[in-house]
XYZ file of C-alpha atoms in Angstrom:
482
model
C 20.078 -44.415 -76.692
C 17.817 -46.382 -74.278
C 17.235 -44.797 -70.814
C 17.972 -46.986 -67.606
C 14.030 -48.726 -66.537
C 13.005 -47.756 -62.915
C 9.933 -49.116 -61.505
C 7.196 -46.522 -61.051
C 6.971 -46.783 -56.944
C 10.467 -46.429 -56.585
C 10.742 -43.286 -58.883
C 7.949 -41.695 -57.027
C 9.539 -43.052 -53.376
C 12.421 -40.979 -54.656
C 11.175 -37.934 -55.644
C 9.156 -37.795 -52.626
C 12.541 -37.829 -50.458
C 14.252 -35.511 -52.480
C 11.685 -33.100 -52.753
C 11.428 -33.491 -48.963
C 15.248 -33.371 -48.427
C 15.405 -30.389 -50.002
C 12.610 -28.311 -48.140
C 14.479 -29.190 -44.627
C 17.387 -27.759 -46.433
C 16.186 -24.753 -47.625
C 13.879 -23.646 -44.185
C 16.535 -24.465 -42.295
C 19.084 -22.576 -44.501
C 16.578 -19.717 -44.235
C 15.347 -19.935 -40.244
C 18.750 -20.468 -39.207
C 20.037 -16.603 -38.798
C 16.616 -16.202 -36.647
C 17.795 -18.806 -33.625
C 18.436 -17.004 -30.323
C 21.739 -17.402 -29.070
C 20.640 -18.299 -25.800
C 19.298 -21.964 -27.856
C 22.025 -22.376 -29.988
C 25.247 -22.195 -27.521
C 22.854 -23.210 -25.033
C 22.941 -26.972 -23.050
C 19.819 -27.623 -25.200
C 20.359 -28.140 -28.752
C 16.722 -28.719 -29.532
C 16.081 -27.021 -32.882
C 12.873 -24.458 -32.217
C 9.593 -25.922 -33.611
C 8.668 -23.325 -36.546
C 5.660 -25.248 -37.591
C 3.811 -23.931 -34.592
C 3.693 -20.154 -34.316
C 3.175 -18.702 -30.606
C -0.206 -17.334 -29.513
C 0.136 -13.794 -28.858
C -2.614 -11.287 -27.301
C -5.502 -14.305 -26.576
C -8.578 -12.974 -26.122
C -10.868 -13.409 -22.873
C -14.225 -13.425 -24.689
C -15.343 -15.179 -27.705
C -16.891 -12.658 -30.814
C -20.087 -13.246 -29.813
C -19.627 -12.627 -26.546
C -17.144 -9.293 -27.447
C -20.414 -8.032 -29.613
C -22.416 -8.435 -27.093
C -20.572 -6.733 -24.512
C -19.841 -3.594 -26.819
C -23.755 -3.678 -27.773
C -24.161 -3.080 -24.045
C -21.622 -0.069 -23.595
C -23.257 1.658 -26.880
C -26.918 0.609 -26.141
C -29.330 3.964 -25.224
C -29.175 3.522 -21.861
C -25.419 3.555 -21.548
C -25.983 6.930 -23.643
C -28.531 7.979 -20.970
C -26.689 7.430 -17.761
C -22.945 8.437 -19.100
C -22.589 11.719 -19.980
C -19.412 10.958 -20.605
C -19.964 8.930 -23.329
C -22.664 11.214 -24.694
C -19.924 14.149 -24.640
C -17.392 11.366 -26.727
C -20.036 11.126 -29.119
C -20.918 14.230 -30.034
C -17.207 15.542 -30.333
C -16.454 12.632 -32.859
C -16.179 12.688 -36.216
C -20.127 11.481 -37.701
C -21.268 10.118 -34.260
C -18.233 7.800 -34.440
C -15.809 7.156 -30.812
C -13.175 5.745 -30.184
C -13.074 1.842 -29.476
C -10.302 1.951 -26.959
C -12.013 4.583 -24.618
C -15.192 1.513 -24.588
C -12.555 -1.165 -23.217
C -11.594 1.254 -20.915
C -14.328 2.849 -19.281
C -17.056 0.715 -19.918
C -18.958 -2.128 -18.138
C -17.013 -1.854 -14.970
C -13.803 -1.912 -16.309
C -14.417 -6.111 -17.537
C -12.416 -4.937 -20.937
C -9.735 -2.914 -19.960
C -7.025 -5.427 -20.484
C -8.714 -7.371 -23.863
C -7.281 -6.372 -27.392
C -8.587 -3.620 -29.460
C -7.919 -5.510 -32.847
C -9.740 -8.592 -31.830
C -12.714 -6.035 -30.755
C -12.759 -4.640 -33.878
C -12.595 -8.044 -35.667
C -15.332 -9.486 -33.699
C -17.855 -6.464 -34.586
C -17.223 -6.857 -38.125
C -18.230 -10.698 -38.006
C -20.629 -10.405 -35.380
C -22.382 -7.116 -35.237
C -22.136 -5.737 -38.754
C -25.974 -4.965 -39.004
C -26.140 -3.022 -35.663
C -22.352 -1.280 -35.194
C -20.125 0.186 -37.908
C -16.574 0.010 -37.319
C -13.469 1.902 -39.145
C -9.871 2.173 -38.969
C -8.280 5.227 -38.141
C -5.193 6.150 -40.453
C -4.308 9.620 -38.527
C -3.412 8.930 -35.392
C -5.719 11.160 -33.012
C -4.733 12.628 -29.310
C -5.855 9.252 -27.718
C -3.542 7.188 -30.046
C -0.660 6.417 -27.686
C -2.719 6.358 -23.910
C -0.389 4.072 -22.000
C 0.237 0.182 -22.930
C -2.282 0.943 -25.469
C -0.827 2.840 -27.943
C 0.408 -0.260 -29.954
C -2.825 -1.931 -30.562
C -4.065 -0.149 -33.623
C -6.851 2.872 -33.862
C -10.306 2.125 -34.387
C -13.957 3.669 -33.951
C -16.842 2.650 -33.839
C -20.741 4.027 -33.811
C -24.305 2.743 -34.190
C -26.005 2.452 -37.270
C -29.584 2.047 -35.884
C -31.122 6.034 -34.455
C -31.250 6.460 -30.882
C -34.590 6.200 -28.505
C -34.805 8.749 -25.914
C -36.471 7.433 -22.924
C -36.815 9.466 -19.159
C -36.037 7.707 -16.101
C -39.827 6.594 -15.367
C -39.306 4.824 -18.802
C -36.195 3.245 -17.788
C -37.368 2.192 -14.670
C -40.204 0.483 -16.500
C -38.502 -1.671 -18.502
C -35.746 -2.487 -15.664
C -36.136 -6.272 -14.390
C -34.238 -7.876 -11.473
C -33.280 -11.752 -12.252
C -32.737 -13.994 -9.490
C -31.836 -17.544 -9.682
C -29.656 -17.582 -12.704
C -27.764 -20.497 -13.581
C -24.787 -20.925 -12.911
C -22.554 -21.427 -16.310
C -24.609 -18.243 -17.355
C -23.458 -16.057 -14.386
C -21.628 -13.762 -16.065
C -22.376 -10.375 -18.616
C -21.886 -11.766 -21.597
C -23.807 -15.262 -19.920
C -27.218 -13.359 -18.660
C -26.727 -11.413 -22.497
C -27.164 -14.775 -24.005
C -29.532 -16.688 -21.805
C -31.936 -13.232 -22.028
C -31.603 -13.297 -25.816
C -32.714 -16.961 -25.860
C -35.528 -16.891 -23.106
C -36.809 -13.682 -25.737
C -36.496 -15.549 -28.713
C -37.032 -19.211 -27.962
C -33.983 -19.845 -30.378
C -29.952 -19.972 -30.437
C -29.824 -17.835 -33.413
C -29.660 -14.402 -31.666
C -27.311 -12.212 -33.860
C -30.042 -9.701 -34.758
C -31.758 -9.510 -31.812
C -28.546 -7.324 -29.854
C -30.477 -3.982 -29.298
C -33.312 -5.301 -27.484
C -31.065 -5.873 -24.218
C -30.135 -2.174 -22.760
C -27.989 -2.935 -19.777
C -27.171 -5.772 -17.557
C -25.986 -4.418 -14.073
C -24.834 -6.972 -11.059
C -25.189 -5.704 -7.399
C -21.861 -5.223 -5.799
C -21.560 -7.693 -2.789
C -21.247 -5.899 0.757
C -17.538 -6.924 0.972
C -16.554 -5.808 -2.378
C -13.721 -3.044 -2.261
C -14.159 -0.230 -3.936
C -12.879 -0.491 -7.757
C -13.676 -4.010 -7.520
C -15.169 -5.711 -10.938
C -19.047 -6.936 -9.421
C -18.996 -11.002 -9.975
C -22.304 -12.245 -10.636
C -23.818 -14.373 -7.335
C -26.718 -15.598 -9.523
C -28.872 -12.473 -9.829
C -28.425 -8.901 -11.615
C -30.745 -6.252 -13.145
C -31.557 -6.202 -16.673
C -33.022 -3.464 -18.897
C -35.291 -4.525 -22.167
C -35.509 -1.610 -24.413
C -39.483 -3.167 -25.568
C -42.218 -3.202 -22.690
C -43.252 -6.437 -24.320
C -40.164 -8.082 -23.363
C -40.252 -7.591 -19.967
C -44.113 -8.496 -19.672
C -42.940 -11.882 -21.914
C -39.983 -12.329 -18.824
C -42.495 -11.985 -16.116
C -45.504 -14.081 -17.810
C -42.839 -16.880 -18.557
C -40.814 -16.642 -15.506
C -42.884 -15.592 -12.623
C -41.182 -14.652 -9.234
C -44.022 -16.930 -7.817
C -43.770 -20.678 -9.585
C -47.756 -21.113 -10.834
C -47.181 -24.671 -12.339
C -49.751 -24.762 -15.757
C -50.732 -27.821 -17.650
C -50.092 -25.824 -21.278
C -46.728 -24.421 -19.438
C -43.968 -26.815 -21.583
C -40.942 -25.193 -21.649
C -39.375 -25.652 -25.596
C -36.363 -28.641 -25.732
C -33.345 -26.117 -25.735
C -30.798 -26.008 -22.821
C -30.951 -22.886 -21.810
C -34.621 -23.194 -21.092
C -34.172 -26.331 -19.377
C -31.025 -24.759 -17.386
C -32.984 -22.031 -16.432
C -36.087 -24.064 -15.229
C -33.731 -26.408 -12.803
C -32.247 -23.375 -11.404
C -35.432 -21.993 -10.590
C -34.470 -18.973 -12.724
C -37.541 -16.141 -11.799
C -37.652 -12.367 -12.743
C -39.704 -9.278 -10.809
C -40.524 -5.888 -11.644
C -38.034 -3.251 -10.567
C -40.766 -1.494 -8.996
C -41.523 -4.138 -6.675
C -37.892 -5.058 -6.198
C -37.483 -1.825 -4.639
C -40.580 -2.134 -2.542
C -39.223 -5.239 -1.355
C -35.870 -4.099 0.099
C -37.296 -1.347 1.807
C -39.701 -3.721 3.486
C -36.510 -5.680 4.694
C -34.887 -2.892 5.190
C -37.322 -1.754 7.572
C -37.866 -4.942 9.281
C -34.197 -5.247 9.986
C -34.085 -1.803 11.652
C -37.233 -2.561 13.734
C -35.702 -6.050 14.627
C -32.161 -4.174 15.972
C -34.369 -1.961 18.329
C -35.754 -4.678 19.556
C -33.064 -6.113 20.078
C -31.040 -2.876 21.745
C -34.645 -2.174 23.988
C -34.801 -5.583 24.822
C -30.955 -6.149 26.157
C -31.281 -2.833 28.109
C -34.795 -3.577 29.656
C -32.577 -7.298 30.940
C -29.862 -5.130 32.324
C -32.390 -2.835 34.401
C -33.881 -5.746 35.635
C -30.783 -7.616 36.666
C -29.175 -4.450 38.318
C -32.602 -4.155 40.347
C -32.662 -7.706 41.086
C -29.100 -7.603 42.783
C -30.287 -4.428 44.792
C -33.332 -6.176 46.059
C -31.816 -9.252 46.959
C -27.919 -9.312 47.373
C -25.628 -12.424 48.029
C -24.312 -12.472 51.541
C -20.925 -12.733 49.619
C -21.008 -10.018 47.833
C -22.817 -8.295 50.425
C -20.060 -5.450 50.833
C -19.879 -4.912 47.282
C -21.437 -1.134 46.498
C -24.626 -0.967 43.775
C -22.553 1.338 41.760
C -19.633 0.781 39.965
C -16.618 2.575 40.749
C -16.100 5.443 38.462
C -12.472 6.470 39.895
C -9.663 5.421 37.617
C -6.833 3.073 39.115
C -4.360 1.169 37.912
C -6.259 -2.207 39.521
C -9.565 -0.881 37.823
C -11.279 -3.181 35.680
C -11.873 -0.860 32.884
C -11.857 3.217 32.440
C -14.840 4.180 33.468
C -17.259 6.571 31.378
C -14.899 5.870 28.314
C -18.040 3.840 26.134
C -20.234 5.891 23.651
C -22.779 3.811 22.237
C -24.194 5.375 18.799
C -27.720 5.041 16.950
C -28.940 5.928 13.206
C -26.162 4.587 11.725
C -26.744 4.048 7.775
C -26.943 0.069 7.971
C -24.633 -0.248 5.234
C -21.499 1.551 6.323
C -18.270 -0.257 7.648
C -15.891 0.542 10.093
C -13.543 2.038 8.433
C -16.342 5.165 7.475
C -16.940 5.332 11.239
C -13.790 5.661 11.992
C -13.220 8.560 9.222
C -16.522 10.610 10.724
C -16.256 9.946 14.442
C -12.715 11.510 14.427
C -13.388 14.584 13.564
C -14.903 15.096 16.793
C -11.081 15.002 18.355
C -9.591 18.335 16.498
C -8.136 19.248 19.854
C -7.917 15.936 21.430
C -5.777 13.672 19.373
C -5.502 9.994 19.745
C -9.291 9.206 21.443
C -10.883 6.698 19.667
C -9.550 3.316 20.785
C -11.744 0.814 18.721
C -15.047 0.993 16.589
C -17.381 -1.989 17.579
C -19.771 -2.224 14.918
C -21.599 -5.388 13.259
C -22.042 -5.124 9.691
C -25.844 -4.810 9.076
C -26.609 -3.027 12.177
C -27.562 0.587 12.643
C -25.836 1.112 15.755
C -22.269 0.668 17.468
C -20.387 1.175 20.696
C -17.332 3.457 20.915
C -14.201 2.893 23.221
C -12.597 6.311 23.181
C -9.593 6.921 25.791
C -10.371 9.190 28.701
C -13.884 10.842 29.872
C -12.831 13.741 28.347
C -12.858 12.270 24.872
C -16.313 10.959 25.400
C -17.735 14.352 26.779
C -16.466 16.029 23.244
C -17.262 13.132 21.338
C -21.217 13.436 22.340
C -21.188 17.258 22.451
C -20.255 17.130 19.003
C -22.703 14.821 17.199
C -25.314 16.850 19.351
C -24.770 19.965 18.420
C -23.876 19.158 14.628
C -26.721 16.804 14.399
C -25.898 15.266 11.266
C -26.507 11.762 9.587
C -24.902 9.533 7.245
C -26.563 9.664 3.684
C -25.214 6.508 2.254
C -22.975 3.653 3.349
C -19.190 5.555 2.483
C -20.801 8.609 3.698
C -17.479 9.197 6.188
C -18.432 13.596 6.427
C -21.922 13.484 7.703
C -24.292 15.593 6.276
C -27.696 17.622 8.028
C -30.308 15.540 6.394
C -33.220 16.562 7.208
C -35.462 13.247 6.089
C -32.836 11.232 7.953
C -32.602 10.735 11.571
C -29.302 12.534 13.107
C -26.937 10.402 14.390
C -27.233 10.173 18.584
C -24.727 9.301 21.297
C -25.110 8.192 24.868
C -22.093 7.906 27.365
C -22.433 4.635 29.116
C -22.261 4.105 32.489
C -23.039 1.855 36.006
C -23.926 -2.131 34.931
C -24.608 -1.497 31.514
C -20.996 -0.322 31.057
C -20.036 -2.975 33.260
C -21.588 -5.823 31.281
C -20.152 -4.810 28.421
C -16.249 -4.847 29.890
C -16.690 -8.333 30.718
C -17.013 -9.263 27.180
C -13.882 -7.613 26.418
C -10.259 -9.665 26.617
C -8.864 -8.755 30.202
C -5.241 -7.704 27.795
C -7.247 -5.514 25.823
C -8.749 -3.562 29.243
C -5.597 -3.803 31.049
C -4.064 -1.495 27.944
C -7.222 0.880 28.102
C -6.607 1.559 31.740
C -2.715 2.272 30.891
C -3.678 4.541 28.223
C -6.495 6.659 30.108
C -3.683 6.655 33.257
C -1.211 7.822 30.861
C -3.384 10.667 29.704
C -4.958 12.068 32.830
C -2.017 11.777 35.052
C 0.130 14.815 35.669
C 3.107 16.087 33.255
C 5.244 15.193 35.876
C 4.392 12.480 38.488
C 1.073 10.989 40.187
C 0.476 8.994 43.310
C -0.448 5.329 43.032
C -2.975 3.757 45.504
C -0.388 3.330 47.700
C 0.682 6.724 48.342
C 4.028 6.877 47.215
C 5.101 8.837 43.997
C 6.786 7.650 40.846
C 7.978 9.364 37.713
C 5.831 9.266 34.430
C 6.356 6.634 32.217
C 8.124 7.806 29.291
């Protein structure tokens, strides 16, 4: 019996189809009970593509950049100002805590929302010489915390021991970076540009430890609760003295341009060097703003002397020598209340020793509480951000009078910019008021919207008149608005 001759391409041609044939057959025989009904009796008869599986949980950081970030919330000085943390510690199980409370409480928050299991997977390809990581199997009280109780149990803890330092120390090694470029402008960016600068190399796995914490400023606008975003400078702590001296001998704050000074061929040193990257000493950071801080308060009285000393001269200018139109007009400016007055008179406070970084809305908080028994008397809070004093519009005389009795018999002074209670602080000037009155009160109206006086004279009539009814300027009565 002879068998039937097929070429050799053709047999393998068919094979191929067949073989091929009967893979669609069986995937789709076995995907098929898996189709939504919304596709199948849908308009769209499109089978689903199984070849590409969806991306579920994608992370935010890369594992470098997780390791890093995790190296920071575990380093010794995250130990030394959290007691928190230090309290987590020492309750777990061999020095070990838990991974989830570090994405949520650590580093501002920046990992609340990233997944535990690609944590966990990162430190065991990035970190393994520096951070241990297990699996719990026993689900523990902090197992099922919210929209986190489906992410798997882990815990982590340090295998290197831990250096106790003081705050002297700390302060010591602290550095403030200015100038930092921009695709670096970020935690995990200043962890790797620092680890490079250090080691004049890419290859920076085993060099985690050395950085301690990387802390950016919060801008003056931020809210509270708001994440800090880098603005191209932040504070860095170096756990070796000899890396911050290597920082400040490299990257002066001072550019001293030296013939031997070549900068190796690697892009974060030539990133840094266009930026104009440049660190300084905490120590002398802090000398610094203090400096400014002091020139910008001496600047503001200056500026406060110098507008009052232009108002006394004007007002004795017009006495000396007034116009023969406004001849008839008296020196003084009227202090009884009408409803043609300009403004209500004696109704503007103006406030010094003011901490320079507080914000209206802290003003607002601490002058109130002058008005227990007088509700509804401060109008408006005219404050500049930056500035150390303010002017008050408060509704009637009467409000103003308790207003300034209040702050001068308390005597108290902000201790910090949200400080919204006042506190008696003895190495801190108390907080003083002065009820304005005659030009200067006067010059300050007429930079006021005419609207905006027109309803401060309504409200201050509205107040002082009688329960009943009050005479206008013309003499007749009228019942109270109500």
């Amino acid at each position: 019996m002879s068998l039937p001759f097929i070429p050799r391409n053709v047999a393998t041609k068919s094979k191929k189809i067949q073989s091929t044939k009967d893979r669609e057959v069986n995937i789709s025989s076995a995907c098929s009970p898996r189709i939504p009904l919304s596709i199948a009796k849908g308009k769209e008869q499109d089978k689903p593509d199984i070849d590409e599986p969806a991306v579920l949980n994608k992370s935010s950081f890369s594992d470098k950049e997780y390791a890093s970030l995790i190296s920071l919330a575990l380093s010794d000085f995250a130990l030394f100002s959290d007691p928190d943390l230090r309290r987590k510690i020492d309750e777990g199980e061999d020095g070990f805590v838990s991974l989830l409370h570090i994405l949520k409480h650590a580093l501002h928050g920046i990992l609340i929302s990233e997944s535990e299991t690609a944590a966990a997977k990162a430190l065991r390809s990035e970190a393994t010489d520096s951070i241990e990581v297990r699996m719990v199997f026993s689900g523990p009280s902090w197992s099922a915390q919210g929209s986190f109780k489906n992410k798997g149990m882990f815990e982590v803890r340090r295998k290197d021991p831990q250096n106790t330092f003081t705050r002297e120390n700390w302060k010591e090694r602290t550095l403030y970076l200015e100038n930092i470029p921009v695709q670096y402008a970020s935690l995990p960016g200043v962890f790797h540009l620092t680890q490079v600068l250090l080691t004049k190399t890419t290859d920076t796995i085993a060099s985690f430890n050395r950085i301690q914490s990387i802390s950016i400023p919060p801008h003056h606008l931020d809210k509270p609760g708001d994440i800090p975003k880098c603005k191209g400078f932040a504070l860095l702590t170096l756990l070796d003295v000899e890396d911050v001296q290597q920082l400040l001998r490299e990257w002066p704050w001072t550019l001293v341009v030296c013939a031997t000074d070549v900068k190796p061929a690697i892009s974060e040193f030539q990133e840094a060097t266009k930026f104009g990257f440049r660190a300084l000493s905490k120590t002398r950071w802090d000398e610094m703003k203090d400096e400014y801080l002091a020139y910008r308060a001496r600047l503001v009285k200056e500026i406060v002397s110098y507008e009052d000393e232009m108002a006394a001269h004007a007002a004795t200018k017009r006495r000396r020598s007034p116009s023969p139109a406004i001849s008839s007009i008296p020196d003084t400016v009227e202090t009884t209340l009408t409803s043609s007055s300009l403004f209500p008179p004696k109704c503007l406070v103006f406030v010094r020793n003011l901490h320079c970084e507080t914000n209206k809305t802290t003003l607002r908080a601490l002058f109130s509480k002058a008005f227990t028994s007088l509700p509804d008397g401060l109008d408006y809070v005219d404050f500049t951000k930056g500035m150390d004093s303010c002017y008050l519009r408060v509704a009637t005389p009467e409000h103003a009078r308790a207003l300034t009795d209040y702050f001068t018999q308390a005597k108290m002074a902000q201790t910090n910019g949200l400080d919204s209670e006042g506190s008696r602080d003895a190495e801190t000037k108390a907080i003083t008021m002065e009820t304005m009155g005659g030009r200067r009160e006067e010059i300050y109206w007429e930079k006021v919207p005419p609207k905006v006086r027109h309803e401060a004279v309504d409200k201050a009539l509205r107040l002082l008149e009688p329960e009943t009814t009050r005479k206008d300027e013309g003499g007749q009565k009228r019942a109270r608005r109500r």
